[in-house]
Coordinates of C-alpha atoms in Angstrom, one line a residue:
I1 CA -21.4 40.0 -6.1
I2 CA -21.4 36.2 -5.6
A3 CA -22.5 35.7 -9.2
H4 CA -19.5 37.7 -10.5
K5 CA -17.0 36.5 -7.8
T6 CA -14.8 34.7 -10.3
H7 CA -14.4 37.8 -12.5
L8 CA -13.9 40.1 -9.5
S9 CA -11.1 37.9 -8.2
E10 CA -9.3 38.3 -11.5
L11 CA -9.2 42.1 -11.2
D12 CA -6.1 43.9 -10.1
L13 CA -6.7 47.5 -9.0
V14 CA -3.9 50.0 -8.7
L15 CA -4.2 53.1 -6.6
P16 CA -2.9 56.4 -8.1
E17 CA -1.1 57.2 -4.8
G18 CA 2.0 55.1 -4.6
G19 CA 0.9 52.5 -7.1
I20 CA -0.4 50.1 -4.4
Q21 CA -2.0 47.0 -6.0
L22 CA -5.4 45.8 -4.6
T23 CA -6.9 42.4 -5.1
M24 CA -10.2 40.8 -3.9
S25 CA -9.7 39.4 -0.4
S26 CA -13.4 38.8 0.6
L27 CA -16.9 39.3 -0.8
R28 CA -16.9 42.9 0.5
K29 CA -13.3 43.9 0.5
F30 CA -10.4 44.7 -1.8
A31 CA -7.1 44.9 0.0
A32 CA -3.4 45.4 -0.6
Q33 CA -1.3 42.3 -0.7
K34 CA 2.4 41.8 -0.5
P35 CA 4.2 38.8 -2.0
L36 CA 5.2 36.2 0.5
Y37 CA 8.6 35.7 -1.1
T38 CA 11.1 38.0 -2.8
Q39 CA 13.6 36.8 -5.3
L40 CA 17.3 37.8 -4.7
S41 CA 18.8 37.6 -8.2
D42 CA 22.1 39.0 -7.0
G43 CA 22.7 36.3 -4.3
A44 CA 23.2 37.0 -0.6
V45 CA 25.7 37.2 2.2
L46 CA 24.8 35.1 5.2
K47 CA 25.4 36.1 8.8
S48 CA 28.3 33.6 9.0
G49 CA 30.0 35.4 6.1
V50 CA 29.2 32.7 3.6
V51 CA 28.6 34.3 0.2
L52 CA 25.8 32.6 -2.0
K53 CA 26.0 33.5 -5.6
E54 CA 22.8 31.5 -6.4
S55 CA 20.6 33.7 -8.6
N56 CA 17.4 32.0 -7.6
L57 CA 17.4 32.7 -3.8
L58 CA 14.2 33.6 -2.2
R59 CA 13.6 35.6 1.0
D60 CA 10.6 34.8 3.2
N61 CA 9.1 38.3 3.8
Q62 CA 7.4 37.1 7.0
S63 CA 10.4 35.5 8.8
G64 CA 13.3 36.9 6.8
E65 CA 14.7 33.4 6.3
L66 CA 16.3 32.5 3.0
M67 CA 15.4 29.6 0.7
M68 CA 17.4 28.0 -2.0
P69 CA 16.4 25.5 -4.7
N70 CA 17.3 21.9 -3.7
K71 CA 18.1 20.3 -7.0
D72 CA 18.1 16.8 -5.4
T73 CA 14.5 17.0 -4.4
G74 CA 13.0 19.6 -6.8
F75 CA 11.8 21.9 -4.1
Y76 CA 12.8 25.2 -2.6
Q77 CA 14.0 24.6 1.0
Y78 CA 15.0 26.8 3.9
I79 CA 18.7 27.1 4.7
D80 CA 20.8 27.8 7.8
E81 CA 23.6 30.4 8.3
Q82 CA 26.1 28.0 6.6
G83 CA 23.9 27.6 3.5
Q84 CA 22.9 24.0 4.4
F85 CA 19.3 22.7 3.8
V86 CA 17.7 22.4 7.2
G87 CA 14.1 23.6 7.0
K88 CA 10.9 22.4 5.3
S89 CA 10.3 22.2 1.6
V90 CA 8.0 24.7 -0.1
A91 CA 5.5 23.6 -2.8
P92 CA 5.1 23.6 -5.7
G93 CA 8.3 22.1 -6.8
F94 CA 10.2 22.2 -10.1
V95 CA 11.4 19.5 -12.5
V96 CA 15.0 18.2 -12.0
A97 CA 16.9 15.4 -13.7
V98 CA 18.2 13.0 -11.0
G99 CA 19.1 10.0 -13.1
W100 CA 19.6 6.9 -10.9
K101 CA 19.7 8.9 -7.6
N102 CA 16.3 7.7 -6.5
F103 CA 17.4 4.1 -6.9
T104 CA 20.6 4.7 -5.0
R105 CA 18.6 6.4 -2.3
I106 CA 16.6 3.2 -1.8
L107 CA 19.9 1.3 -1.2
T108 CA 22.0 3.9 0.6
D109 CA 19.7 6.3 2.6
P110 CA 19.3 4.7 6.1
G111 CA 15.8 6.4 6.5
I112 CA 14.6 4.6 3.3
Q113 CA 16.8 1.5 3.0
G114 CA 15.7 0.0 6.3
P115 CA 11.9 0.6 5.9
F116 CA 12.0 -0.5 2.2
F117 CA 13.6 -3.9 2.9
Q118 CA 11.4 -4.4 5.9
I119 CA 8.3 -3.7 3.9
F120 CA 9.6 -5.8 1.0
I121 CA 10.2 -8.8 3.2
W122 CA 6.7 -8.4 4.8
T123 CA 5.2 -8.1 1.3
V124 CA 6.7 -11.4 0.3
V125 CA 5.7 -13.1 3.6
F126 CA 2.2 -11.8 3.3
S127 CA 1.8 -12.9 -0.3
T128 CA 3.2 -16.4 0.4
C129 CA 1.2 -16.9 3.6
S130 CA -2.0 -15.7 1.9
V131 CA -1.6 -18.2 -1.0
V132 CA -0.7 -21.1 1.4
L133 CA -3.6 -20.4 3.8
T134 CA -6.2 -19.8 1.2
L135 CA -5.1 -22.9 -0.8
A136 CA -5.0 -25.1 2.3
I137 CA -8.4 -24.1 3.6
G138 CA -10.0 -23.9 0.1
M139 CA -8.7 -27.4 -0.8
V140 CA -9.9 -29.0 2.5
V141 CA -13.3 -27.4 2.3
A142 CA -13.7 -28.4 -1.4
C143 CA -13.0 -32.0 -0.5
L144 CA -15.5 -31.9 2.4
V145 CA -18.3 -30.4 0.3
Q146 CA -17.6 -32.9 -2.5
W147 CA -18.0 -35.8 -0.1
E148 CA -21.0 -37.8 -1.3
Q149 CA -22.1 -38.9 2.2
L150 CA -22.3 -35.3 3.5
K151 CA -26.0 -34.2 3.7
G152 CA -26.9 -30.7 2.6
R153 CA -23.9 -30.3 0.4
G154 CA -25.6 -27.7 -1.7
F155 CA -26.4 -25.5 1.3
Y156 CA -22.8 -25.7 2.6
R157 CA -21.4 -24.8 -0.8
V158 CA -23.6 -21.7 -1.0
M159 CA -22.8 -20.6 2.6
L160 CA -19.0 -21.1 2.1
I161 CA -19.0 -19.1 -1.2
L162 CA -20.8 -16.1 0.4
P163 CA -17.5 -14.3 1.4
Y164 CA -16.6 -14.3 -2.3
A165 CA -19.9 -12.9 -3.3
I166 CA -19.7 -9.9 -1.0
P167 CA -17.6 -7.0 -2.3
A168 CA -14.2 -7.1 -0.7
F169 CA -14.2 -3.4 0.5
I170 CA -17.4 -4.0 2.4
S171 CA -16.0 -7.1 4.1
I172 CA -12.8 -5.3 5.0
L173 CA -14.7 -2.4 6.6
V174 CA -16.9 -4.9 8.6
F175 CA -13.8 -6.7 9.9
K176 CA -12.2 -3.3 10.8
G177 CA -15.1 -2.7 13.1
L178 CA -15.0 -6.3 14.5
F179 CA -11.3 -6.0 15.3
N180 CA -11.7 -2.5 17.0
Q181 CA -9.6 -2.6 20.1
N182 CA -12.1 -0.9 22.4
F183 CA -15.6 -1.9 21.3
G184 CA -15.1 -4.5 18.6
E185 CA -17.1 -7.8 19.0
I186 CA -13.9 -9.9 18.7
N187 CA -12.2 -8.1 21.6
L188 CA -15.4 -8.1 23.6
F189 CA -15.7 -11.8 23.3
L190 CA -12.0 -12.4 24.1
E191 CA -12.2 -10.2 27.1
A192 CA -15.3 -12.0 28.4
A193 CA -14.0 -15.5 27.7
F194 CA -10.2 -15.2 28.4
G195 CA -9.7 -11.7 30.0
I196 CA -7.5 -10.4 27.2
K197 CA -7.9 -7.4 24.8
P198 CA -5.3 -7.8 21.9
D199 CA -3.9 -4.6 20.5
W200 CA -4.8 -5.4 16.9
Y201 CA -3.9 -2.0 15.5
T202 CA -0.9 -1.0 17.6
N203 CA 1.1 -4.2 18.0
P204 CA 3.0 -5.0 14.7
F205 CA 2.7 -8.8 15.0
L206 CA -1.0 -8.7 15.9
A207 CA -1.7 -6.2 13.1
K208 CA 0.0 -8.6 10.6
A209 CA -1.9 -11.6 12.0
M210 CA -5.2 -9.7 11.6
I211 CA -4.4 -8.8 8.0
L212 CA -3.7 -12.5 7.2
I213 CA -6.9 -13.6 8.9
V214 CA -9.0 -11.1 6.9
N215 CA -7.3 -11.9 3.6
T216 CA -7.7 -15.6 4.2
W217 CA -11.4 -15.1 4.7
L218 CA -11.6 -13.1 1.5
G219 CA -9.5 -15.5 -0.6
Y220 CA -10.4 -19.1 0.4
P221 CA -13.7 -19.3 -1.6
Y222 CA -11.8 -18.6 -4.8
M223 CA -9.5 -21.6 -4.1
M224 CA -12.4 -23.7 -3.0
I225 CA -14.2 -23.1 -6.3
L226 CA -11.1 -24.0 -8.3
C227 CA -10.5 -27.2 -6.3
M228 CA -14.1 -28.2 -6.6
G229 CA -13.9 -28.1 -10.4
L230 CA -10.5 -29.9 -10.5
L231 CA -11.7 -32.7 -8.1
K232 CA -14.3 -33.8 -10.6
A233 CA -11.5 -34.5 -13.1
I234 CA -9.8 -37.1 -10.7
P235 CA -10.9 -40.6 -11.7
D236 CA -12.8 -42.5 -8.9
D237 CA -10.7 -45.6 -9.8
L238 CA -7.7 -44.2 -8.1
Y239 CA -9.6 -43.9 -4.8
E240 CA -11.1 -47.3 -5.2
A241 CA -7.7 -48.9 -5.8
S242 CA -6.3 -47.0 -2.8
A243 CA -9.1 -48.2 -0.6
M244 CA -8.4 -51.8 -1.6
D245 CA -4.8 -51.3 -0.4
G246 CA -6.1 -50.2 3.0
A247 CA -5.5 -46.4 2.6
G248 CA -7.7 -44.0 4.6
P249 CA -9.1 -40.6 3.7
V250 CA -6.1 -38.7 5.1
Q251 CA -3.7 -40.8 3.0
N252 CA -5.8 -40.4 -0.1
F253 CA -5.8 -36.6 0.4
F254 CA -2.0 -36.3 0.6
K255 CA -1.1 -39.1 -1.8
I256 CA -3.7 -38.7 -4.5
T257 CA -5.7 -35.5 -4.2
V258 CA -2.9 -32.9 -3.4
P259 CA -0.4 -34.2 -6.1
L260 CA -3.1 -34.2 -8.8
L261 CA -4.4 -30.8 -7.9
M262 CA -1.1 -29.0 -7.6
K263 CA 0.1 -29.2 -11.2
P264 CA -3.0 -27.4 -12.7
L265 CA -3.2 -25.1 -9.8
T266 CA 0.4 -23.8 -10.0
P267 CA -0.1 -21.0 -12.6
L268 CA -3.2 -19.9 -10.6
L269 CA -1.2 -19.8 -7.4
I270 CA 1.4 -17.6 -9.0
A271 CA -1.3 -15.3 -10.2
S272 CA -2.8 -15.2 -6.7
F273 CA 0.7 -14.4 -5.3
A274 CA 1.0 -11.5 -7.8
F275 CA -2.5 -10.2 -6.8
N276 CA -1.7 -10.3 -3.1
F277 CA 1.7 -8.7 -3.7
N278 CA -0.3 -5.6 -4.9
N279 CA -3.3 -5.9 -2.5
F280 CA -3.6 -2.2 -1.9
V281 CA -7.3 -2.1 -1.0
L282 CA -6.9 -4.5 2.0
I283 CA -4.0 -2.5 3.6
Q284 CA -5.5 0.9 2.9
L285 CA -8.9 0.2 4.3
L286 CA -7.9 -2.1 7.2
T287 CA -4.8 -0.5 8.8
N288 CA -3.6 2.2 6.4
G289 CA -0.1 0.8 7.0
A290 CA -0.2 1.3 10.8
P291 CA 1.6 1.0 13.2
D292 CA 4.3 3.3 11.8
I293 CA 8.0 2.3 11.4
I294 CA 10.1 4.3 13.9
G295 CA 13.0 6.2 12.3
A296 CA 11.8 6.2 8.7
S297 CA 12.3 9.4 6.7
T298 CA 9.3 8.6 4.5
P299 CA 5.8 7.6 5.5
A300 CA 6.2 3.9 6.2
G301 CA 4.2 1.4 8.3
T302 CA 4.9 -2.1 9.5
T303 CA 1.8 -3.5 7.7
D304 CA 2.5 -1.5 4.5
L305 CA 2.9 -3.5 1.3
L306 CA 5.2 -2.1 -1.4
V307 CA 2.3 -0.7 -3.3
S308 CA 0.7 1.1 -0.3
Y309 CA 4.2 2.3 0.7
T310 CA 4.6 3.8 -2.8
Y311 CA 1.2 5.5 -2.6
R312 CA 2.0 7.1 0.8
I313 CA 5.4 8.4 -0.5
A314 CA 3.7 9.9 -3.6
F315 CA 0.6 11.4 -2.0
Q316 CA 0.9 11.5 1.8
G317 CA 4.5 12.6 2.5
S318 CA 4.7 15.2 5.3
G319 CA 7.8 16.8 3.7
G320 CA 6.3 17.0 0.2
Q321 CA 5.1 14.6 -2.4
D322 CA 8.2 12.6 -3.5
Y323 CA 7.0 11.4 -7.0
G324 CA 10.6 10.5 -8.0
L325 CA 11.2 8.0 -5.2
A326 CA 7.7 6.6 -5.5
S327 CA 8.3 6.0 -9.3
A328 CA 11.6 4.2 -8.5
I329 CA 9.8 1.8 -6.1
A330 CA 6.9 1.4 -8.6
T331 CA 9.5 0.4 -11.2
A332 CA 10.9 -2.3 -8.8
I333 CA 7.3 -3.5 -8.3
F334 CA 6.8 -3.7 -12.0
L335 CA 9.9 -5.8 -12.5
I336 CA 8.9 -8.2 -9.8
V337 CA 5.3 -8.7 -11.0
G338 CA 6.6 -8.8 -14.6
A339 CA 8.9 -11.7 -13.7
L340 CA 6.0 -13.5 -12.0
A341 CA 3.9 -13.0 -15.1
L342 CA 6.6 -14.5 -17.3
L343 CA 6.9 -17.5 -14.9
N344 CA 3.2 -17.9 -15.0
L345 CA 3.2 -17.9 -18.8
K346 CA 6.0 -20.4 -18.9
L347 CA 4.3 -22.8 -16.5
S348 CA 1.0 -22.5 -18.4
K349 CA 2.7 -23.5 -21.6
A350 CA 4.3 -26.4 -19.9
D351 CA 0.9 -27.7 -18.7
Q352 CA -0.4 -27.6 -22.2
L353 CA 2.4 -29.9 -23.5

């Protein structure tokens, strides 16, 4: 029976008495099955007296409730006595042409507009802070390991590059355990030393701080490697002349090193911004967007980036997969990242002149 289960499940048996149709319901049993929904091609009259002439009405044979196609969402949806959509949607859906409605939903629907702009602002802040922090730490560390008087420079270089050598998803999962609110090593240390247990995953501010800490750890080695290579291109004569004028290491760093490094680094910083703008893996593995945004009509979290927000709308929506809205947001992301790519190309050409 098991070997022929696929073929048996395709059989439809009809009893001679009453024409009852039987289909395979288990390995040992064929049973009669009724359709869950019945199409009402002639419309229906609701209890309130409202007449629906819709030819594609469906009746739920279990509850007796009526469903009507919602041409705004592309799903059948339960209706009330007034013919208004009130219940859940039923999959699978159907194709509808909505034009620009998904873009207008982003701007006009309160349940989408607020979360969208909140997530957009956080995405920009996250990308900017990630670039600034990784650049600052990477540049300072590069200057330190390039210092000729530092003993064991080779060892320090290898140790500081290790975070870049370990796959990002492994590091993220390790940090997820370290930041665990109940038994993570970071909270255990903070509780023992200072008597505090931060709510890393439930407090929106702390969750964002945690994400920036982890992303800085993952990104600073890349900036350090870039700065180490560019530092070798700065002539030693500049530092010697500065020393003769009485300038110290701090003045040399801000007056000579930073200005000479920023110009060649600018296109790379824009590329880093674009990468962090779409850093889906970090958010998905570390917080999954949590904590959630209260009042949002779509799956939305305070730590979501636009790319993870789009993913959740498309594949994790409790009311059905909203591919149309997700596509509209993805189009906005494409335009933003495309503009950054054009700016990067323009600056790269300017550096070559």
